[in-house]
Coordinates of C-alpha atoms in Angstrom, one line a residue:
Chain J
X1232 CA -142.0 113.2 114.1
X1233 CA -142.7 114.3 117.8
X1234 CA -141.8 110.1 118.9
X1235 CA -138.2 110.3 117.1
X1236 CA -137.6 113.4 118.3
X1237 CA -138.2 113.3 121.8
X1238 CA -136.7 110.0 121.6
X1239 CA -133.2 111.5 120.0
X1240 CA -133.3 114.1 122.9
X1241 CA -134.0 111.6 125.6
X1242 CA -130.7 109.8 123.9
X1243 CA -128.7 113.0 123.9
X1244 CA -129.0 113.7 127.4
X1245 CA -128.6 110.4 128.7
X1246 CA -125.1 110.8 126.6
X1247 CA -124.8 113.9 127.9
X1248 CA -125.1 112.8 131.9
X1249 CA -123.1 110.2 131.0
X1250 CA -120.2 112.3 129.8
X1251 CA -120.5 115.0 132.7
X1252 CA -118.1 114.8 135.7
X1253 CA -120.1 113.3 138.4
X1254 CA -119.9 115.3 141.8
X1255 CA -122.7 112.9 143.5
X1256 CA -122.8 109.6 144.7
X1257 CA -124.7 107.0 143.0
X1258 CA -127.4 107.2 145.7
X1259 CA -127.8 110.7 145.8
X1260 CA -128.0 110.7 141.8
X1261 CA -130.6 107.9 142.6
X1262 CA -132.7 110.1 145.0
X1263 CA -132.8 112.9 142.8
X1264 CA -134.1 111.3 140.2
X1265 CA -136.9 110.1 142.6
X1266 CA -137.4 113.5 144.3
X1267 CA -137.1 114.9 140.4
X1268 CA -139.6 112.7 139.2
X1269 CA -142.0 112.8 141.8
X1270 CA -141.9 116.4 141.8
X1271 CA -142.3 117.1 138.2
X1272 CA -144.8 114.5 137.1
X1273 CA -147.5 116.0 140.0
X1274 CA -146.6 119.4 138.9
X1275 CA -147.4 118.6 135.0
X1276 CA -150.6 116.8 136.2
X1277 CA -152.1 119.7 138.3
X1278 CA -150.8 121.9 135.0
X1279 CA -153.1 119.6 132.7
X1280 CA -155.8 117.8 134.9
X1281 CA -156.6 121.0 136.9
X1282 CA -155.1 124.2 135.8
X1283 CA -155.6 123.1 132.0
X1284 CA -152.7 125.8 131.4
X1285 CA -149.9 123.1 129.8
X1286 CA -152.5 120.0 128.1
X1287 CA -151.2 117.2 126.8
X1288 CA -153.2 116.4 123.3
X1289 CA -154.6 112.7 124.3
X1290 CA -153.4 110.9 120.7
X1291 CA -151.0 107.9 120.9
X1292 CA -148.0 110.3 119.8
X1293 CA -148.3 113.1 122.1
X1294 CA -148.4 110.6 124.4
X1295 CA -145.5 108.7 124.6
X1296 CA -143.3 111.7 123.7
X1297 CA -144.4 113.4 127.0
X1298 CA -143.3 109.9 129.1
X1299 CA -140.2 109.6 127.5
X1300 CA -139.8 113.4 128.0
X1301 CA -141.1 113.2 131.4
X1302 CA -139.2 110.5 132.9
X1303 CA -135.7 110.7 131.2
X1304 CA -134.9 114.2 129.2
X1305 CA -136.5 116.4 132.2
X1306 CA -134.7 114.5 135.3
X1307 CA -131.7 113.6 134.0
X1308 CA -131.5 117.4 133.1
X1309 CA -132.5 118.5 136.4
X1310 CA -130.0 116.0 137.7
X1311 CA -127.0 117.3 135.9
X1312 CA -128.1 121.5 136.9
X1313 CA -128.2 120.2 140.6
X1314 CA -124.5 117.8 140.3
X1315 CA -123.3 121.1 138.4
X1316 CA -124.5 123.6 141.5
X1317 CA -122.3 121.1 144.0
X1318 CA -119.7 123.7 144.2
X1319 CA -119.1 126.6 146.4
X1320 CA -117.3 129.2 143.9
X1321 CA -118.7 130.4 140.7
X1322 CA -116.4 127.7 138.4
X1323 CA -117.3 127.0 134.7
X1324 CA -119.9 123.9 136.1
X1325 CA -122.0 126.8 137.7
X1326 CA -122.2 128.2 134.0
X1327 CA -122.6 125.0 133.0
X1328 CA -125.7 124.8 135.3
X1329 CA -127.3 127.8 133.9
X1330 CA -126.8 126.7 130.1
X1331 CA -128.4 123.6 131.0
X1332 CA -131.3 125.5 132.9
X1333 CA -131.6 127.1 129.7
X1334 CA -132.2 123.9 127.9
X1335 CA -134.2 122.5 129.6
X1336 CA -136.8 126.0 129.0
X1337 CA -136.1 125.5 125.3
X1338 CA -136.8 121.9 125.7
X1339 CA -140.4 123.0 127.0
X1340 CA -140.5 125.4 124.2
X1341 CA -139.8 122.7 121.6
X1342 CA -142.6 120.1 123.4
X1343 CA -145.1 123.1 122.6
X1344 CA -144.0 123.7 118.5
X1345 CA -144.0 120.2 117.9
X1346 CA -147.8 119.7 119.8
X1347 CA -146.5 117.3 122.3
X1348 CA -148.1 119.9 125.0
X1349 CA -150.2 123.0 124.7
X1350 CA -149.6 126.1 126.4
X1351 CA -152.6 127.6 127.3
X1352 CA -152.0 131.3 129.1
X1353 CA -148.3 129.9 129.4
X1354 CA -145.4 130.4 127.5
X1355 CA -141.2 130.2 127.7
X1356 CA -140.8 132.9 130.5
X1357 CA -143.1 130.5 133.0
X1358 CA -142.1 127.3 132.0
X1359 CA -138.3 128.6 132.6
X1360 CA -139.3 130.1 136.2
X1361 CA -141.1 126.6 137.0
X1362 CA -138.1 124.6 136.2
X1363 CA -136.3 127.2 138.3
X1364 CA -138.7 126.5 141.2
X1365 CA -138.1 122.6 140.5
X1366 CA -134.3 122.9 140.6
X1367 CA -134.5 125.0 143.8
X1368 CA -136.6 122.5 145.3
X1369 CA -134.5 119.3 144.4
X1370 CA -131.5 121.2 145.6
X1371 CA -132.8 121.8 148.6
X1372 CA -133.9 118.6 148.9
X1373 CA -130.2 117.1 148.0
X1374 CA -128.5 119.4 150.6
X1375 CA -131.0 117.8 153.1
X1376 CA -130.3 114.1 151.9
X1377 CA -126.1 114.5 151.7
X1378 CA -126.6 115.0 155.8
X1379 CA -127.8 111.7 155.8
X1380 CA -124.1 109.9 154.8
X1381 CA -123.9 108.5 158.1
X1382 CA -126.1 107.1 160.8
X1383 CA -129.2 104.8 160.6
X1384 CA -132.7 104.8 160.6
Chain W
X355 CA -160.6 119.8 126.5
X356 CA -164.0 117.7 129.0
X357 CA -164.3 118.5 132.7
X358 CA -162.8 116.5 134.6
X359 CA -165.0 113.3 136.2
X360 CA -166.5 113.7 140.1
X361 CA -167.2 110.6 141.7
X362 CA -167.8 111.7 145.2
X363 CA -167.6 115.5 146.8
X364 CA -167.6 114.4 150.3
X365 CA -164.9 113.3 153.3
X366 CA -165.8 109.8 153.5
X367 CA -164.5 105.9 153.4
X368 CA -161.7 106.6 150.6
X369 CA -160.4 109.3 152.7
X370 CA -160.1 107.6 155.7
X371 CA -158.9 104.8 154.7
X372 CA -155.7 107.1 152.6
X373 CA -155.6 109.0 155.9
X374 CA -155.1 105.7 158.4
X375 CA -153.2 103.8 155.6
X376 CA -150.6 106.9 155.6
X377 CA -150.3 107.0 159.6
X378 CA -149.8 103.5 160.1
X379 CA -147.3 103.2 157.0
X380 CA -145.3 106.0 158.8
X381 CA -145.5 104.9 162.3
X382 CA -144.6 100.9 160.9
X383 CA -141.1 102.8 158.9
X384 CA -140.8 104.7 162.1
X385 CA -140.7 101.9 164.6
X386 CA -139.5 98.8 162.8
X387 CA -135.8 98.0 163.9
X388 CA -133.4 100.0 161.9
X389 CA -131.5 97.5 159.0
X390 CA -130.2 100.1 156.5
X391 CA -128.6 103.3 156.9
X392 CA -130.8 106.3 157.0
X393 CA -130.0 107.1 153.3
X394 CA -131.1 103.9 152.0
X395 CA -134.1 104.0 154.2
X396 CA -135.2 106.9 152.6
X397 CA -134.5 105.7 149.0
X398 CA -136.2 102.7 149.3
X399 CA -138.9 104.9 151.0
X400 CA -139.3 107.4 147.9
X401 CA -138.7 104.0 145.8
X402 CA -142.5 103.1 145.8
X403 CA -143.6 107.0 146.1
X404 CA -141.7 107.0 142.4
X405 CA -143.1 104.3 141.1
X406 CA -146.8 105.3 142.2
X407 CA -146.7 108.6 140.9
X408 CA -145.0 107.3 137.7
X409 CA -147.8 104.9 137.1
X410 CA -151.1 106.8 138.8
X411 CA -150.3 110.6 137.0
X412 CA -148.3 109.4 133.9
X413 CA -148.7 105.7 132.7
X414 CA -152.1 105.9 134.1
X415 CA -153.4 109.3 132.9
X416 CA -152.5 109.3 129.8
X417 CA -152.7 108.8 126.6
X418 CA -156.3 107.4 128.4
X419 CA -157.0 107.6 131.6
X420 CA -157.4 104.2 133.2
X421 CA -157.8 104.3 136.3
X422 CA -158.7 107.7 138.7
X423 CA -157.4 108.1 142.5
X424 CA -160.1 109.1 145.1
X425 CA -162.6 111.6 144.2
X426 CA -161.9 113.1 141.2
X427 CA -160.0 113.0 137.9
X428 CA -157.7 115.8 138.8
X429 CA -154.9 116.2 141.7
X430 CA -156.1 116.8 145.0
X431 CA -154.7 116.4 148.4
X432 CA -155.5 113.0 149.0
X433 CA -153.6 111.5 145.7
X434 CA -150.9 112.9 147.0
X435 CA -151.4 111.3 150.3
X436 CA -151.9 107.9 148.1
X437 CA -148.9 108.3 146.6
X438 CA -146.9 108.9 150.0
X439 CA -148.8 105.4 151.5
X440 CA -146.9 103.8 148.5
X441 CA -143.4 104.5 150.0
X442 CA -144.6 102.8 153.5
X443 CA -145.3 100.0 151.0
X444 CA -142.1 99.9 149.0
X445 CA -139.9 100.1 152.9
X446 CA -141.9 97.3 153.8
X447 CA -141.5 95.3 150.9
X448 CA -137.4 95.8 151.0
X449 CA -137.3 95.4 155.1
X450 CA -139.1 91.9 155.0
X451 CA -137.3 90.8 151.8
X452 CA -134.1 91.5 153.8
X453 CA -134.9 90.0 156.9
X454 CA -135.5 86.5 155.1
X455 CA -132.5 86.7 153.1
X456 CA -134.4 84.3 150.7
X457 CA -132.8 81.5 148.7
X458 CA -132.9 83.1 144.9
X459 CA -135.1 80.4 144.2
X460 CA -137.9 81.6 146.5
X461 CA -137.0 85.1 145.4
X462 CA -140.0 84.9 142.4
X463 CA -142.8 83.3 145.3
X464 CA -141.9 86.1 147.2
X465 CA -142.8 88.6 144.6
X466 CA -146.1 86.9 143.5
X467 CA -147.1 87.0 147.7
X468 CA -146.6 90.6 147.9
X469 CA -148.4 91.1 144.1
X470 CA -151.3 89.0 145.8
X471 CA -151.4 90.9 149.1
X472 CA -150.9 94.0 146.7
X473 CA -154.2 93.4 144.4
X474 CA -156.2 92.5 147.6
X475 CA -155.5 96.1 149.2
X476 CA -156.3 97.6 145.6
X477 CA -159.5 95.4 145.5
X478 CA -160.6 96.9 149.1
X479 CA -159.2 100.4 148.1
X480 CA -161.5 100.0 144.4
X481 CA -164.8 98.7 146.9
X482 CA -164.3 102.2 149.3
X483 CA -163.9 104.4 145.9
X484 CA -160.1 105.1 146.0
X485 CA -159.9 103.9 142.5
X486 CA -162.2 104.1 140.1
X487 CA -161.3 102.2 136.9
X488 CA -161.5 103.3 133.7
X489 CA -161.1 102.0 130.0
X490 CA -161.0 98.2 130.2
X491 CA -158.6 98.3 133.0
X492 CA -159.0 96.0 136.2
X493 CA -157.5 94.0 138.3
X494 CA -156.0 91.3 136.2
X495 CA -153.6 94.1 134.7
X496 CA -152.7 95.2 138.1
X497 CA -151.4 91.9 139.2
X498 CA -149.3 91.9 136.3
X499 CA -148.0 95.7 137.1
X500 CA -147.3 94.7 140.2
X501 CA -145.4 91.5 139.2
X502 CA -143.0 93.7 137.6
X503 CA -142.7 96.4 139.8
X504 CA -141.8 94.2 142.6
X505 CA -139.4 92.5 140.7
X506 CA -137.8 95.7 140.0
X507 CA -137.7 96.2 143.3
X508 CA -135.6 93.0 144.3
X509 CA -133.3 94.2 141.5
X510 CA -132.9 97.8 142.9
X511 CA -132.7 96.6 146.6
X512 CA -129.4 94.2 145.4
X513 CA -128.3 97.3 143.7
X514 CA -128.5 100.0 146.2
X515 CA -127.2 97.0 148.6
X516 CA -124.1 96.3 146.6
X517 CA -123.4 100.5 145.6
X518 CA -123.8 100.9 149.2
X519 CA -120.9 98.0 150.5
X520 CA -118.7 99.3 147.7
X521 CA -118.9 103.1 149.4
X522 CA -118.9 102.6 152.9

């Protein structure tokens, strides 16, 4: 079951980002999703090739749940925290933002009780603080890009 | 869980040659002639630095691992420098596609030029020990990753191109 449901997930929050008011450009959305993807995939291989603290079991399943998980559910949910935190005042998107952060932990927590990954001296609290540290770091990263609207290299 | 393979434990060849490859990428992005705004620059930049970490610690890794970067089967500094010589690669690829503005029907000999030229920098990279292959993988399936990654690219360079005229 860990294919179908990952898969169903993946589904939901594409329908979810596609339903969300957008407060980024196309391109922007397009480099977070690099900046997202980049980021997380060397993160979750120094976690399993070196750390061994978050494994991925190596069976067919596990697998290709953690790729569909790792290059659409994660990003796009990072995507729609950081198009949430494009406001100045604390507005409804900003909770919005920290629902979604929220998901995204639980999200982890679900990979773990369905054996897509293995927590190994790891658990809910440090997988939510990491994908605080991720959505701190494509933030920053965005705020750095939108200066970049006009000019050329 | 199996430790992790070592193939080398010194600064050598595989090194250098990330090292150099990374320098002159940058200076060649730095120093061409500017064509696209800075923000497309730096998309098409982190295009291929996408793409190579996508492949090299996901599609690559697991479920088995086919192919290692540098000296070991775990992250280190150098795979990370890999992976930023990748975005030199995908600027280049986008800058000289856009300076021939090619017929669509040269479009495809295009891709299979930069796919060749692509394999024969993996084949020197595979001789110095930047990639060790694993698992039945090899060349032959590189060529045919590459095919469609640089076809992507063409696809996401008209894309970015035509978001960007319908913005500015």
């Amino acid at each position: 079951m860990q294919v179908p449901i990952c898969s169903l997930i993946a589904w939901l929050t594409i329908a979810l980002f596609s339903f969300i008011p957008k407060k980024l450009t196309i391109i922007q959305f397009v480099f977070l999703y690099c900046v997202t993807l980049i980021l997380t995939t060397t993160a979750y291989t120094i976690f399993d090739a070196n750390l061994q603290i978050v494994t991925i079991p190596r069976n067919t399943t596990s697998s290709v749940s953690t790729i569909i998980s790792r290059l659409i559910t994660v990003p796009l949910l990072i995507m729609a925290i950081i198009n949430a935190l494009q406001t100045k005042r604390f507005t409804l998107s900003r909770i919005m933002a920290l629902v979604l952060w929220m998901v995204l932990s639980g999200f982890d927590w679900l990979l773990n009780q369905i054996h897509v990954i293995a927590y190994h001296d790891w658990n809910v609290c440090y997988a939510s603080m990491n994908y605080l540290a991720f959505i701190a770091i494509a933030w920053s990263f965005m705020r750095w890009f939108k200066k970049f609207d006009e000019g050329t290299v | 869980m199996t430790n992790p393979k070592i193939y080398d434990t010194h600064f050598n060849a595989n090194e250098w040659i990330v090292l150099v490859a990374g320098v002159i990428g940058m200076v060649a992005v730095l120093s061409l002639p500017k064509r696209f705004p800075k923000k497309l620059s730096i998309v098409y930049f982190l295009c291929g630095m996408t793409f190579g970490s996508g492949f090299d610690l996901t599609l690559g890794a697991i479920p088995v691992s086919f192919y290692d970067v540098n000296d070991r089967a775990k992250v280190e500094m150098m795979d990370l420098m890999s992976i930023w010589v990748y975005g030199s690669v995908s600027y280049m690829f986008v800058y000289v596609y856009d300076i021939l503005q090619l017929n669509p029907k040269w479009v495809p000999f295009y891709i299979l030029v930069w796919a060749v030229i692509s394999v024969g920098i993996e084949w020197i990279g595979a001789q110095i020990g930047v990639y060790h292959y694993d698992n039945g993988y090899g060349f032959e399936i590189s060529f045919e990753i590459y095919l469609a990654v640089h076809t992507i690219w063409v696809a996401f360079f008209h894309f970015m191109q035509a978001v960007n005229e319908r913005t500015s």
